mmCIF file of C-alpha atoms in Angstrom:
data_model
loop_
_atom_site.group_PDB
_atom_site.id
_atom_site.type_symbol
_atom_site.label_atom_id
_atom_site.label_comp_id
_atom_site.label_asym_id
_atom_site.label_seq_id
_atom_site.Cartn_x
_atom_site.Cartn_y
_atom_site.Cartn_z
ATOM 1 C CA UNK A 243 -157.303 123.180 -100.198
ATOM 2 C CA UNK A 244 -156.997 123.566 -96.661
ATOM 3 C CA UNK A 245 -154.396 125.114 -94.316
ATOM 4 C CA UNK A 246 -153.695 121.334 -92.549
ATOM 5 C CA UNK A 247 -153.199 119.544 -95.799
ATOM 6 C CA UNK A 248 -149.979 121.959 -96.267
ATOM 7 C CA UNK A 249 -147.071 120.604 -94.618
ATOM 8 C CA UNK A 250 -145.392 122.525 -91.326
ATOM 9 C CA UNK A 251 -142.653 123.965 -93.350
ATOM 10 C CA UNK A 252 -145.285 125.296 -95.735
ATOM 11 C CA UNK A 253 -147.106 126.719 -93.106
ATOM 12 C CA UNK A 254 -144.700 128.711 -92.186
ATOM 13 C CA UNK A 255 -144.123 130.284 -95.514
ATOM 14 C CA UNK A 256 -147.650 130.889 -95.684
ATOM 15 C CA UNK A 257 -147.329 132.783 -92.584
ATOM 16 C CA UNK A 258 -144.350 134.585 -93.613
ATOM 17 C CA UNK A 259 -146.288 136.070 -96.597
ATOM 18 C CA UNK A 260 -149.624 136.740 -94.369
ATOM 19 C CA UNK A 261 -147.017 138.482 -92.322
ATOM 20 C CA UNK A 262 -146.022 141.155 -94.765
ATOM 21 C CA UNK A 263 -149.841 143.072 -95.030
ATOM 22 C CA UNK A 264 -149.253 143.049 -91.226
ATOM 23 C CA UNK A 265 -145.893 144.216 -91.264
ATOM 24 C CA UNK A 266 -146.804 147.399 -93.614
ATOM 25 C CA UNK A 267 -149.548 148.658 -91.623
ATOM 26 C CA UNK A 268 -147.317 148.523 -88.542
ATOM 27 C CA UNK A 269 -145.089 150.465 -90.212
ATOM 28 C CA UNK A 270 -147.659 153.254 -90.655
ATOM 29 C CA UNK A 271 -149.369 153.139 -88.053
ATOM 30 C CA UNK A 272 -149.074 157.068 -86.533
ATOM 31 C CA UNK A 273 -147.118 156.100 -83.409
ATOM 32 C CA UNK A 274 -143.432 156.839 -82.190
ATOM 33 C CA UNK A 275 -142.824 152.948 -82.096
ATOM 34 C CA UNK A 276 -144.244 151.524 -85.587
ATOM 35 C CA UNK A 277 -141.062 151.240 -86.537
ATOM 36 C CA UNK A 278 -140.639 148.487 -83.717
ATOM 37 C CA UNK A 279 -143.389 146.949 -84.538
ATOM 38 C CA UNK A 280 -142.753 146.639 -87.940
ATOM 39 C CA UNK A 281 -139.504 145.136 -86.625
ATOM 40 C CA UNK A 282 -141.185 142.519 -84.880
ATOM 41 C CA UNK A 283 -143.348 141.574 -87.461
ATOM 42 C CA UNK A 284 -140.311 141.133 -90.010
ATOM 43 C CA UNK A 285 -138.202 139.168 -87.906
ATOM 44 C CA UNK A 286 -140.611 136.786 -87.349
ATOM 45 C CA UNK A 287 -141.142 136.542 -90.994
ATOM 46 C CA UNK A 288 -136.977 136.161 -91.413
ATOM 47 C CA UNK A 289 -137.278 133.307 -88.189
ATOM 48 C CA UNK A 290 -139.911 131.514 -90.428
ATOM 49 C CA UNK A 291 -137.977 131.613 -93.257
ATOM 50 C CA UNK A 292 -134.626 129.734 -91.360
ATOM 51 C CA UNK A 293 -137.406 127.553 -89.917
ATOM 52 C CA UNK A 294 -139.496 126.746 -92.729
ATOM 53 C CA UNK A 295 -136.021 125.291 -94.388
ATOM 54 C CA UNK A 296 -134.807 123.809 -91.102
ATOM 55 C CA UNK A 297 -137.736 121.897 -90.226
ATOM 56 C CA UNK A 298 -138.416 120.530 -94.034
ATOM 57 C CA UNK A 299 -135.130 119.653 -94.224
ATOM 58 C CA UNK A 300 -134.941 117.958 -90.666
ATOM 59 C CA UNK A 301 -138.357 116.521 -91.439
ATOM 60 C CA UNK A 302 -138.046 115.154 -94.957
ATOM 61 C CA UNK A 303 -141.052 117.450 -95.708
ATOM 62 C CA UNK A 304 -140.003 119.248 -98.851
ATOM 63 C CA UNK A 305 -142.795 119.876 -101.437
ATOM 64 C CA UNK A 306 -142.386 121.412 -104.744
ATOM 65 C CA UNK A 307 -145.369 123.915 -103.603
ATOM 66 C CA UNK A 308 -143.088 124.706 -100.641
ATOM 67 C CA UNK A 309 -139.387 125.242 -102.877
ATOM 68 C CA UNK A 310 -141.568 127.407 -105.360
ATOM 69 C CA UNK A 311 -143.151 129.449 -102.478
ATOM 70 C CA UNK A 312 -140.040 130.238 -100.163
ATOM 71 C CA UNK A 313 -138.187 132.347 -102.319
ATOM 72 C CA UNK A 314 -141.745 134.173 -103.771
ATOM 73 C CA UNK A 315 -142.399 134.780 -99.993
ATOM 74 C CA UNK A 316 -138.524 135.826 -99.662
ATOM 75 C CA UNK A 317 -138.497 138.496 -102.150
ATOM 76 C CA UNK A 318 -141.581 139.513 -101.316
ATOM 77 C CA UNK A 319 -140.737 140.231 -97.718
ATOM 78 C CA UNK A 320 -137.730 141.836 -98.461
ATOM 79 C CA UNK A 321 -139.042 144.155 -101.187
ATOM 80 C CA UNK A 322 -141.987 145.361 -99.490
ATOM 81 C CA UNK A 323 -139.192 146.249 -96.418
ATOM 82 C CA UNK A 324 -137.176 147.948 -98.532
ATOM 83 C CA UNK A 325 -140.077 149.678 -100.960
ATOM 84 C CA UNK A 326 -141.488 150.968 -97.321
ATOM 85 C CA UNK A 327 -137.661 152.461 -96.144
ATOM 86 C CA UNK A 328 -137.196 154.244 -99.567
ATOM 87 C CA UNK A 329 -140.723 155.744 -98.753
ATOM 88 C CA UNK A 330 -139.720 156.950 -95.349
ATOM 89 C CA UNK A 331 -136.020 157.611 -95.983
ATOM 90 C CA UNK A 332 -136.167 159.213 -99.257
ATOM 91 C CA UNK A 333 -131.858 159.256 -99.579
ATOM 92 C CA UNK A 334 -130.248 158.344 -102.761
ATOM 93 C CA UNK A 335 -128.137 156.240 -99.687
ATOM 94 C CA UNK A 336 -131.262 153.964 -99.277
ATOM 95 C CA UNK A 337 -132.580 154.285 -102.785
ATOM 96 C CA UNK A 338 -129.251 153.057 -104.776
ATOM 97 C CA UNK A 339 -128.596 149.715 -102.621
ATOM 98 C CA UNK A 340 -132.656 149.085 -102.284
ATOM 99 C CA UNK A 341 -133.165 149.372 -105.882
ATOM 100 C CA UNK A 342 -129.964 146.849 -106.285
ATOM 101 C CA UNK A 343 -131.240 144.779 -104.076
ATOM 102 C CA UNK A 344 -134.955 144.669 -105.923
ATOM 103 C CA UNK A 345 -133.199 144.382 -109.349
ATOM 104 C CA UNK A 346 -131.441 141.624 -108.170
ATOM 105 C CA UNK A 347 -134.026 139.508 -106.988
ATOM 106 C CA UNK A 348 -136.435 140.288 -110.074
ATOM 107 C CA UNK A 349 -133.680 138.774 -112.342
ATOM 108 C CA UNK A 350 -132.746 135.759 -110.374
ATOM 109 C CA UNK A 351 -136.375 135.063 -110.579
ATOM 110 C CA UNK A 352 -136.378 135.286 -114.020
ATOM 111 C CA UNK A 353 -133.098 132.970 -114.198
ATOM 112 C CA UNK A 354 -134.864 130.312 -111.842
ATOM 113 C CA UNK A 355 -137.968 130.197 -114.176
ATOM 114 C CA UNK A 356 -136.012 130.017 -117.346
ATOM 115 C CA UNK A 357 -133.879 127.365 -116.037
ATOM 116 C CA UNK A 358 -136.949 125.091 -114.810
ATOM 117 C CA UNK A 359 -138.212 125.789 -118.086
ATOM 118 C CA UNK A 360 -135.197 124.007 -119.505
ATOM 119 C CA UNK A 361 -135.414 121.450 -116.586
ATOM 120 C CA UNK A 362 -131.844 122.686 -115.501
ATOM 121 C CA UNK A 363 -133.029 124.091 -112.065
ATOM 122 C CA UNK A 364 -130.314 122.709 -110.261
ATOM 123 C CA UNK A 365 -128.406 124.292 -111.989
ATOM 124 C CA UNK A 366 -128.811 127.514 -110.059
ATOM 125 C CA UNK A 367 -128.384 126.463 -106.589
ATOM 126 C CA UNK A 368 -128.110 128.713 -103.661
ATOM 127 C CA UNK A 369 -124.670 129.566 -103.002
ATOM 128 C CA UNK A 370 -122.682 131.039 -99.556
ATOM 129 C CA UNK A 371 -122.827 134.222 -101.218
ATOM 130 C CA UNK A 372 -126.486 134.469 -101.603
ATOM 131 C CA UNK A 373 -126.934 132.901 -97.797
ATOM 132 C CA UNK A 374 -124.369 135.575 -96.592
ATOM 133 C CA UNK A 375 -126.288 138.468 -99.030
ATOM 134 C CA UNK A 376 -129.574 137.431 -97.233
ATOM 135 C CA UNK A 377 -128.205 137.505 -93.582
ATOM 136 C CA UNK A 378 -126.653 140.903 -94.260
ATOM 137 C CA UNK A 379 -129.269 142.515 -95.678
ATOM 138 C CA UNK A 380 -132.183 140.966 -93.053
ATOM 139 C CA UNK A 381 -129.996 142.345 -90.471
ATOM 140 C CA UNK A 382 -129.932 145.924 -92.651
ATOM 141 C CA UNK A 383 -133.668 145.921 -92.879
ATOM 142 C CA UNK A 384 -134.195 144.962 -89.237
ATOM 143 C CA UNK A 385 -131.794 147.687 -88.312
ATOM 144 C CA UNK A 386 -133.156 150.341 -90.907
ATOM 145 C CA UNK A 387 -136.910 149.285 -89.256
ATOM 146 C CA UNK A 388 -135.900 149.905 -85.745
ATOM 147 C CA UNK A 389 -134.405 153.235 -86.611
ATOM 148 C CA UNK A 390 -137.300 154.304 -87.333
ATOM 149 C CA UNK A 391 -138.528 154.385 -83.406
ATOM 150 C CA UNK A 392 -134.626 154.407 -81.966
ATOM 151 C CA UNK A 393 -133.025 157.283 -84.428
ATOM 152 C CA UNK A 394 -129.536 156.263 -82.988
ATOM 153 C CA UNK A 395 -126.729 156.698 -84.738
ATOM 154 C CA UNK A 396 -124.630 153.163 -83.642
ATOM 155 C CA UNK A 397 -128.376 151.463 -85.491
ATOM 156 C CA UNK A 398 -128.027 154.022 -88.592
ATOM 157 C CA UNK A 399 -124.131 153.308 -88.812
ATOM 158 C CA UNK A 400 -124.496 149.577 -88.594
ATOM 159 C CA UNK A 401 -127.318 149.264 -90.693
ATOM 160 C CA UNK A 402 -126.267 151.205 -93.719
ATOM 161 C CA UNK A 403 -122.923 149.637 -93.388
ATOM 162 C CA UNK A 404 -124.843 146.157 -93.703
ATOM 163 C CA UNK A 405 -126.949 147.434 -96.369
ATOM 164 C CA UNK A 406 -124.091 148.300 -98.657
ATOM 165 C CA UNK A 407 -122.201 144.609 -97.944
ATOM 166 C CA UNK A 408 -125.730 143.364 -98.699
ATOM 167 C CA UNK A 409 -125.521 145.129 -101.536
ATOM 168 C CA UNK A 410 -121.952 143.753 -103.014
ATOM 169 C CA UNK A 411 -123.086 140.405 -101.818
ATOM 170 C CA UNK A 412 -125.905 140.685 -103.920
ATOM 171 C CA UNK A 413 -124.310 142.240 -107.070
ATOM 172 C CA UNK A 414 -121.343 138.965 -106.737
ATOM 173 C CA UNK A 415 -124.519 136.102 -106.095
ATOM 174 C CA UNK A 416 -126.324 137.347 -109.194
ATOM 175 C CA UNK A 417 -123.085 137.451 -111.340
ATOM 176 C CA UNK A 418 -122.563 133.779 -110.029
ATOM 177 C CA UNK A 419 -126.390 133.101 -110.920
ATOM 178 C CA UNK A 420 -125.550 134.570 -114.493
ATOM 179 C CA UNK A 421 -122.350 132.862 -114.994
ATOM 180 C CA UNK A 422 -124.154 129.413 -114.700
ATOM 181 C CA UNK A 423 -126.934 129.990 -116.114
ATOM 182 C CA UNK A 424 -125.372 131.519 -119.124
ATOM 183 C CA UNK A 425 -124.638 127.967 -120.997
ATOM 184 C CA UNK A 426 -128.580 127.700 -120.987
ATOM 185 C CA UNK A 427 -129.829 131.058 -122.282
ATOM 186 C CA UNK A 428 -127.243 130.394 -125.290
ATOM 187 C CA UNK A 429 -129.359 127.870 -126.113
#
């Protein structure tokens, strides 16, 4: 298959998960601003993901390829982020909420699968807490990235605060993931 017969929206998931290799090797590159650039790389992966659901939606281009693929190129951004920080960081501050963060998204994935598997995907819908969880912690990440090159403390303040609302955002969308999911794992 070729890259034109994917849809624009499509696209730019693909590009958001090309972006992540590219992203990582910023981040070690052995320069005072990698952080930056690592930075740069992941926002643009976070303005492809608004986009890629924006511009499907706008265009009537959704594609089951394209639903499966956001949230595989979501987590994977995200994780690989985080995984990197950790690395860098090494603070039970970063560890606790990144690991959180991880565990949620593993399960959820595991929820979403099950429930296709019982044709009940709809089921488990994204809900304003999980849009609000991924805002806040994108905005962590970014902030954790750039802090990297710009060891401020108004960036480290902000960002760990974010990072720990990401994390109780995260903890209260994955209970609401559980809670309606639950009628179909009793099954």
């Amino acid at each position: 298959m070729h890259w034109h017969n994917f849809t624009l929206p499509t696209q730019l998931t693909l590009l958001r998960v090309v972006l992540i290799p590219v992203m990582v090797i910023s981040f070690y590159l052995p320069w005072i601003w990698s952080g930056l650039l690592a930075w740069f790389f992941f926002s643009i992966a976070g303005i492809t993901d608004w986009l890629d659901g924006y511009l499907a939606r706008k265009r009537g281009e959704s594609s089951a390829f394209g639903a499966f693929l956001d949230p595989v190129a979501d987590k994977l951004l995200v994780s690989a982020a985080l995984v990197m920080l950790v690395e860098a960081e090494k603070t039970m501050f970063l560890t606790v909420p990144a690991l959180i963060i991880i565990t949620r998204e593993i399960i959820i994935s595991a929820i979403r699968e099950w429930m296709a598997i019982k044709n009940a995907q709809d089921v488990v819908q994204v809900s304003p807490w999980g849009k609000w969880k991924t805002g806040t912690q994108m905005f962590a990440i970014g902030g954790l990235l750039i802090l990297q090159s710009i060891p401020w403390p108004v960036i480290e303040i902000l960002s760990y605060t974010s990072l720990y609302i990401a994390m109780v955002l995260t903890i209260i969308s994955m209970l609401q993931y559980i809670q309606s999911a639950i009628p179909y794992i009793k099954e």
